[in-house]
Amino acid sequence: MNLLLTALLTATASAAPAIVWKGGINSPPSGPSHISHAIDTNSLLSSLNTNNENSAALSAVIFLVGRNADGSEGLSTLASSGKIPGVQEKHRLAHEVHHHVQGVESTRIVAKDAQRNLGSVAEVTMEEFTNKLSSIAQTEASVEGGNVKITKAEQKRRRAISEADVLVVNVGVNEDASKIDAAIVAAIDSSSVKNVVLSTIRSTAEVKHARKLAVMDKRSAPKKTKSNAATNSNGSYNGNGRRLEDEGNNENNQNNNNNNQDEEGIYYVNMTPNIFAGLLFFFMFVFTAHLGLTCMNMIEGQDVYVKKMPAIGREV
């Protein structure tokens, strides 16, 4: 098994891998540096060499291999099948191999991170990248000179690609593997490209697992407390505010830890003994009141009333 496949299989156990070729820096004689700790796309792209002396050259080209039909990442599939021998050969000249890159969920997300760190970005296909690399200084006039009519949308698209400093190449797993291998090797060997990054879109299972962990971390994070800092009558800030806020945060963290320890072995029931006793008393009171009212209703009085009472001694 070659070194490229070993690196990719090690990386895909937890996150997306990334192989970096940096222009203007000699390749290490001992091979690429293997970085196993987690790194996000912002940190990865900000570490690239962006000193671009040639204004027409590209600061970076980022190849992102798409997912397979089953949702798994596609770069390890290409490497294991042996369809990219040129990239496997260039792997020895790489500067860095990152085994755990976070945030590689789509080309759009990577393009936003690249625009934040490297400059103007354009998302392109393999064919568009090949055309860009073959003629960096291609203009619309040269295209129109060939008597080829193009729409305004196509003109805008070509202008955006021509002015972009960074290209994010969307590589489909169903494309011709030989063309993919040739394009990556051409980008590495080209003097018009300062940096080349080869990575893959994270698998669907990894993205779902990462989002689940993010939700769990958000729920378990302690809530922020309001600052207890006092202000003077003139509105100046009291210097003891930060100390009081830190003490409040520490107290909250300690209370959360104590609560977690106290909750061990506690079982939740539908009602407490006090609630159960109150319910029994309520039903007993209702039953007693109903019985008393029923008994009082059974008492009968005089039904016939006369206007003249009988004489004394003659009641019978």
C-alpha positions as a Python dict, from the first residue, in 0.01 Angstrom:
ca = {
    (1, 'M'): (0, 0, 0),
    (2, 'N'): (148, 338, -100),
    (3, 'L'): (208, 630, 135),
    (4, 'L'): (-73, 841, -15),
    (5, 'L'): (-334, 573, 45),
    (6, 'T'): (-207, 514, 399),
    (7, 'A'): (-234, 883, 480),
    (8, 'L'): (-583, 910, 337),
    (9, 'L'): (-714, 603, 516),
    (10, 'T'): (-572, 731, 843),
    (11, 'A'): (-737, 1067, 791),
    (12, 'T'): (-1080, 950, 686),
    (13, 'A'): (-1124, 766, 1013),
    (14, 'S'): (-1223, 1097, 1174),
    (15, 'A'): (-1229, 1386, 923),
    (16, 'A'): (-1130, 1506, 576),
    (17, 'P'): (-762, 1488, 477),
    (18, 'A'): (-570, 1760, 294),
    (19, 'I'): (-240, 1750, 104),
    (20, 'V'): (-64, 2085, 58),
    (21, 'W'): (202, 2183, -196),
    (22, 'K'): (344, 2530, -123),
    (23, 'G'): (505, 2731, -399),
    (24, 'G'): (831, 2914, -341),
    (25, 'I'): (935, 2670, -65),
    (26, 'N'): (1163, 2378, -130),
    (27, 'S'): (1013, 2039, -59),
    (28, 'P'): (1146, 1877, 259),
    (29, 'P'): (1400, 1603, 177),
    (30, 'S'): (1251, 1370, 437),
    (31, 'G'): (903, 1389, 286),
    (32, 'P'): (589, 1580, 384),
    (33, 'S'): (512, 1677, 741),
    (34, 'H'): (223, 1473, 876),
    (35, 'I'): (-5, 1679, 1103),
    (36, 'S'): (-255, 1476, 1301),
    (37, 'H'): (-412, 1740, 1527),
    (38, 'A'): (-745, 1894, 1424),
    (39, 'I'): (-735, 2209, 1213),
    (40, 'D'): (-1010, 2409, 1047),
    (41, 'T'): (-1011, 2539, 692),
    (42, 'N'): (-943, 2898, 803),
    (43, 'S'): (-619, 2801, 976),
    (44, 'L'): (-518, 2577, 688),
    (45, 'L'): (-569, 2841, 420),
    (46, 'S'): (-413, 3121, 625),
    (47, 'S'): (-90, 2918, 651),
    (48, 'L'): (-39, 2916, 273),
    (49, 'N'): (230, 3121, 104),
    (50, 'T'): (44, 3420, -46),
    (51, 'N'): (345, 3628, -160),
    (52, 'N'): (246, 3646, -523),
    (53, 'E'): (504, 3833, -731),
    (54, 'N'): (326, 3766, -1060),
    (55, 'S'): (-10, 3946, -1072),
    (56, 'A'): (-139, 3705, -1337),
    (57, 'A'): (-61, 3395, -1129),
    (58, 'L'): (-302, 3217, -899),
    (59, 'S'): (-247, 3236, -525),
    (60, 'A'): (-394, 2890, -470),
    (61, 'V'): (-587, 2614, -639),
    (62, 'I'): (-800, 2396, -412),
    (63, 'F'): (-915, 2061, -549),
    (64, 'L'): (-1217, 1917, -365),
    (65, 'V'): (-1317, 1563, -455),
    (66, 'G'): (-1691, 1505, -415),
    (67, 'R'): (-1873, 1230, -231),
    (68, 'N'): (-1950, 886, -364),
    (69, 'A'): (-2304, 771, -433),
    (70, 'D'): (-2326, 616, -84),
    (71, 'G'): (-2225, 943, 85),
    (72, 'S'): (-1865, 846, 164),
    (73, 'E'): (-1573, 1071, 71),
    (74, 'G'): (-1424, 1008, -274),
    (75, 'L'): (-1051, 1086, -249),
    (76, 'S'): (-962, 762, -71),
    (77, 'T'): (-1160, 573, -337),
    (78, 'L'): (-950, 727, -615),
    (79, 'A'): (-627, 661, -426),
    (80, 'S'): (-712, 300, -341),
    (81, 'S'): (-808, 223, -701),
    (82, 'G'): (-470, 346, -831),
    (83, 'K'): (-632, 583, -1082),
    (84, 'I'): (-421, 886, -986),
    (85, 'P'): (-59, 768, -1022),
    (86, 'G'): (68, 1119, -1092),
    (87, 'V'): (-67, 1250, -762),
    (88, 'Q'): (83, 951, -581),
    (89, 'E'): (419, 1038, -733),
    (90, 'K'): (386, 1407, -637),
    (91, 'H'): (288, 1309, -284),
    (92, 'R'): (657, 1277, -195),
    (93, 'L'): (709, 1644, -291),
    (94, 'A'): (422, 1771, -75),
    (95, 'H'): (499, 1999, 217),
    (96, 'E'): (217, 1908, 456),
    (97, 'V'): (-37, 1630, 497),
    (98, 'H'): (-321, 1718, 733),
    (99, 'H'): (-514, 1419, 863),
    (100, 'H'): (-797, 1603, 1039),
    (101, 'V'): (-937, 1910, 860),
    (102, 'Q'): (-1266, 2041, 995),
    (103, 'G'): (-1523, 2238, 798),
    (104, 'V'): (-1478, 2077, 455),
    (105, 'E'): (-1850, 2018, 406),
    (106, 'S'): (-1902, 2176, 62),
    (107, 'T'): (-1722, 2381, -202),
    (108, 'R'): (-1925, 2688, -107),
    (109, 'I'): (-1806, 2680, 255),
    (110, 'V'): (-1444, 2632, 150),
    (111, 'A'): (-1478, 2915, -103),
    (112, 'K'): (-1601, 3151, 170),
    (113, 'D'): (-1306, 3061, 392),
    (114, 'A'): (-1065, 3108, 102),
    (115, 'Q'): (-1211, 3448, 19),
    (116, 'R'): (-1170, 3551, 382),
    (117, 'N'): (-802, 3453, 389),
    (118, 'L'): (-664, 3464, 33),
    (119, 'G'): (-868, 3708, -176),
    (120, 'S'): (-1113, 3677, -463),
    (121, 'V'): (-1237, 3322, -522),
    (122, 'A'): (-1418, 3143, -804),
    (123, 'E'): (-1573, 2798, -796),
    (124, 'V'): (-1489, 2620, -1121),
    (125, 'T'): (-1519, 2283, -1288),
    (126, 'M'): (-1234, 2071, -1416),
    (127, 'E'): (-1278, 2200, -1771),
    (128, 'E'): (-1282, 2564, -1658),
    (129, 'F'): (-967, 2512, -1454),
    (130, 'T'): (-790, 2353, -1750),
    (131, 'N'): (-882, 2649, -1970),
    (132, 'K'): (-768, 2891, -1702),
    (133, 'L'): (-436, 2718, -1654),
    (134, 'S'): (-366, 2693, -2026),
    (135, 'S'): (-414, 3064, -2077),
    (136, 'I'): (-397, 3280, -1761),
    (137, 'A'): (-421, 3602, -1962),
    (138, 'Q'): (-719, 3494, -2173),
    (139, 'T'): (-964, 3779, -2233),
    (140, 'E'): (-1308, 3810, -2377),
    (141, 'A'): (-1168, 3975, -2691),
    (142, 'S'): (-967, 3666, -2774),
    (143, 'V'): (-1278, 3454, -2736),
    (144, 'E'): (-1488, 3683, -2951),
    (145, 'G'): (-1211, 3693, -3212),
    (146, 'G'): (-1293, 3331, -3287),
    (147, 'N'): (-1641, 3428, -3405),
    (148, 'V'): (-1798, 3244, -3110),
    (149, 'K'): (-2109, 3405, -2967),
    (150, 'I'): (-2138, 3385, -2591),
    (151, 'T'): (-2409, 3513, -2361),
    (152, 'K'): (-2369, 3790, -2105),
    (153, 'A'): (-2386, 3535, -1825),
    (154, 'E'): (-2099, 3341, -1983),
    (155, 'Q'): (-1900, 3663, -2024),
    (156, 'K'): (-1956, 3748, -1657),
    (157, 'R'): (-1854, 3396, -1561),
    (158, 'R'): (-1531, 3410, -1760),
    (159, 'R'): (-1449, 3754, -1625),
    (160, 'A'): (-1493, 3630, -1267),
    (161, 'I'): (-1265, 3333, -1331),
    (162, 'S'): (-1007, 3553, -1502),
    (163, 'E'): (-997, 3799, -1209),
    (164, 'A'): (-997, 3537, -934),
    (165, 'D'): (-688, 3483, -720),
    (166, 'V'): (-803, 3146, -589),
    (167, 'L'): (-983, 2866, -773),
    (168, 'V'): (-1189, 2605, -591),
    (169, 'V'): (-1214, 2312, -832),
    (170, 'N'): (-1517, 2087, -782),
    (171, 'V'): (-1397, 1739, -878),
    (172, 'G'): (-1670, 1483, -934),
    (173, 'V'): (-1598, 1120, -855),
    (174, 'N'): (-1761, 1016, -1184),
    (175, 'E'): (-1524, 1223, -1399),
    (176, 'D'): (-1238, 1072, -1594),
    (177, 'A'): (-971, 982, -1339),
    (178, 'S'): (-690, 1037, -1588),
    (179, 'K'): (-805, 1396, -1646),
    (180, 'I'): (-829, 1453, -1271),
    (181, 'D'): (-476, 1321, -1222),
    (182, 'A'): (-341, 1529, -1510),
    (183, 'A'): (-507, 1848, -1387),
    (184, 'I'): (-369, 1813, -1034),
    (185, 'V'): (-20, 1735, -1157),
    (186, 'A'): (-33, 2029, -1401),
    (187, 'A'): (-132, 2262, -1116),
    (188, 'I'): (158, 2136, -901),
    (189, 'D'): (413, 2176, -1182),
    (190, 'S'): (279, 2511, -1306),
    (191, 'S'): (474, 2824, -1218),
    (192, 'S'): (149, 3020, -1236),
    (193, 'V'): (11, 2848, -927),
    (194, 'K'): (163, 2934, -590),
    (195, 'N'): (-15, 2676, -373),
    (196, 'V'): (-207, 2357, -442),
    (197, 'V'): (-442, 2192, -191),
    (198, 'L'): (-595, 1851, -252),
    (199, 'S'): (-880, 1757, -20),
    (200, 'T'): (-1221, 1594, -25),
    (201, 'I'): (-1571, 1671, 90),
    (202, 'R'): (-1638, 1504, 424),
    (203, 'S'): (-1872, 1209, 417),
    (204, 'T'): (-2236, 1250, 512),
    (205, 'A'): (-2194, 1041, 827),
    (206, 'E'): (-1901, 1256, 945),
    (207, 'V'): (-2094, 1580, 886),
    (208, 'K'): (-2394, 1454, 1084),
    (209, 'H'): (-2170, 1333, 1365),
    (210, 'A'): (-1987, 1668, 1380),
    (211, 'R'): (-2313, 1861, 1397),
    (212, 'K'): (-2440, 1633, 1672),
    (213, 'L'): (-2125, 1693, 1874),
    (214, 'A'): (-2159, 2068, 1821),
    (215, 'V'): (-2515, 2061, 1957),
    (216, 'M'): (-2404, 1856, 2260),
    (217, 'D'): (-2117, 2096, 2332),
    (218, 'K'): (-2353, 2393, 2304),
    (219, 'R'): (-2595, 2240, 2552),
    (220, 'S'): (-2324, 2146, 2800),
    (221, 'A'): (-2151, 2486, 2785),
    (222, 'P'): (-2211, 2703, 3098),
    (223, 'K'): (-2438, 3000, 3055),
    (224, 'K'): (-2284, 3343, 3048),
    (225, 'T'): (-2353, 3560, 3351),
    (226, 'K'): (-2412, 3929, 3349),
    (227, 'S'): (-2126, 4143, 3469),
    (228, 'N'): (-2154, 4260, 3829),
    (229, 'A'): (-1927, 4553, 3758),
    (230, 'A'): (-2043, 4878, 3905),
    (231, 'T'): (-2012, 5221, 3746),
    (232, 'N'): (-1940, 5548, 3916),
    (233, 'S'): (-2169, 5846, 3905),
    (234, 'N'): (-1980, 5986, 3606),
    (235, 'G'): (-2024, 5660, 3414),
    (236, 'S'): (-1667, 5534, 3454),
    (237, 'Y'): (-1613, 5158, 3469),
    (238, 'N'): (-1527, 5000, 3801),
    (239, 'G'): (-1209, 4794, 3778),
    (240, 'N'): (-1349, 4522, 4003),
    (241, 'G'): (-1606, 4425, 3739),
    (242, 'R'): (-1388, 4174, 3554),
    (243, 'R'): (-1276, 4013, 3879),
    (244, 'L'): (-1638, 3982, 3997),
    (245, 'E'): (-1742, 3842, 3661),
    (246, 'D'): (-1462, 3584, 3668),
    (247, 'E'): (-1558, 3485, 4022),
    (248, 'G'): (-1920, 3452, 3911),
    (249, 'N'): (-1821, 3231, 3617),
    (250, 'N'): (-1604, 3014, 3842),
    (251, 'E'): (-1887, 2984, 4093),
    (252, 'N'): (-2131, 2885, 3818),
    (253, 'N'): (-1889, 2624, 3686),
    (254, 'Q'): (-1843, 2486, 4038),
    (255, 'N'): (-2219, 2479, 4093),
    (256, 'N'): (-2268, 2297, 3763),
    (257, 'N'): (-2009, 2038, 3862),
    (258, 'N'): (-2169, 1997, 4205),
    (259, 'N'): (-2512, 1963, 4048),
    (260, 'N'): (-2384, 1696, 3809),
    (261, 'Q'): (-2234, 1505, 4102),
    (262, 'D'): (-2550, 1545, 4316),
    (263, 'E'): (-2772, 1417, 4035),
    (264, 'E'): (-2592, 1083, 4023),
    (265, 'G'): (-2822, 812, 4162),
    (266, 'I'): (-3131, 1036, 4159),
    (267, 'Y'): (-3447, 890, 4008),
    (268, 'Y'): (-3741, 1096, 3892),
    (269, 'V'): (-4100, 995, 3983),
    (270, 'N'): (-4437, 1121, 3868),
    (271, 'M'): (-4524, 1274, 4210),
    (272, 'T'): (-4369, 1331, 4550),
    (273, 'P'): (-4516, 1194, 4879),
    (274, 'N'): (-4647, 1541, 4968),
    (275, 'I'): (-4834, 1568, 4639),
    (276, 'F'): (-4979, 1219, 4685),
    (277, 'A'): (-5096, 1303, 5041),
    (278, 'G'): (-5254, 1623, 4917),
    (279, 'L'): (-5446, 1437, 4648),
    (280, 'L'): (-5575, 1183, 4906),
    (281, 'F'): (-5686, 1464, 5137),
    (282, 'F'): (-5866, 1637, 4853),
    (283, 'F'): (-6059, 1327, 4752),
    (284, 'M'): (-6145, 1256, 5121),
    (285, 'F'): (-6275, 1611, 5163),
    (286, 'V'): (-6487, 1587, 4850),
    (287, 'F'): (-6632, 1252, 4965),
    (288, 'T'): (-6711, 1382, 5318),
    (289, 'A'): (-6874, 1699, 5187),
    (290, 'H'): (-7086, 1504, 4941),
    (291, 'L'): (-7195, 1261, 5217),
    (292, 'G'): (-7288, 1543, 5455),
    (293, 'L'): (-7488, 1733, 5198),
    (294, 'T'): (-7670, 1414, 5099),
    (295, 'C'): (-7763, 1343, 5464),
    (296, 'M'): (-7887, 1696, 5518),
    (297, 'N'): (-8100, 1670, 5207),
    (298, 'M'): (-8270, 1359, 5350),
    (299, 'I'): (-8416, 1551, 5652),
    (300, 'E'): (-8790, 1610, 5598),
    (301, 'G'): (-8996, 1883, 5767),
    (302, 'Q'): (-9370, 1972, 5784),
    (303, 'D'): (-9548, 1949, 5454),
    (304, 'V'): (-9900, 2091, 5554),
    (305, 'Y'): (-9944, 2434, 5709),
    (306, 'V'): (-10281, 2565, 5858),
    (307, 'K'): (-10384, 2918, 5924),
    (308, 'K'): (-10543, 2844, 6272),
    (309, 'M'): (-10360, 2637, 6526),
    (310, 'P'): (-10567, 2382, 6729),
    (311, 'A'): (-10668, 2467, 7089),
    (312, 'I'): (-10447, 2367, 7373),
    (313, 'G'): (-10516, 2014, 7483),
    (314, 'R'): (-10683, 1926, 7160),
    (315, 'E'): (-10389, 1873, 6943),
    (316, 'V'): (-10484, 1509, 6893),
}
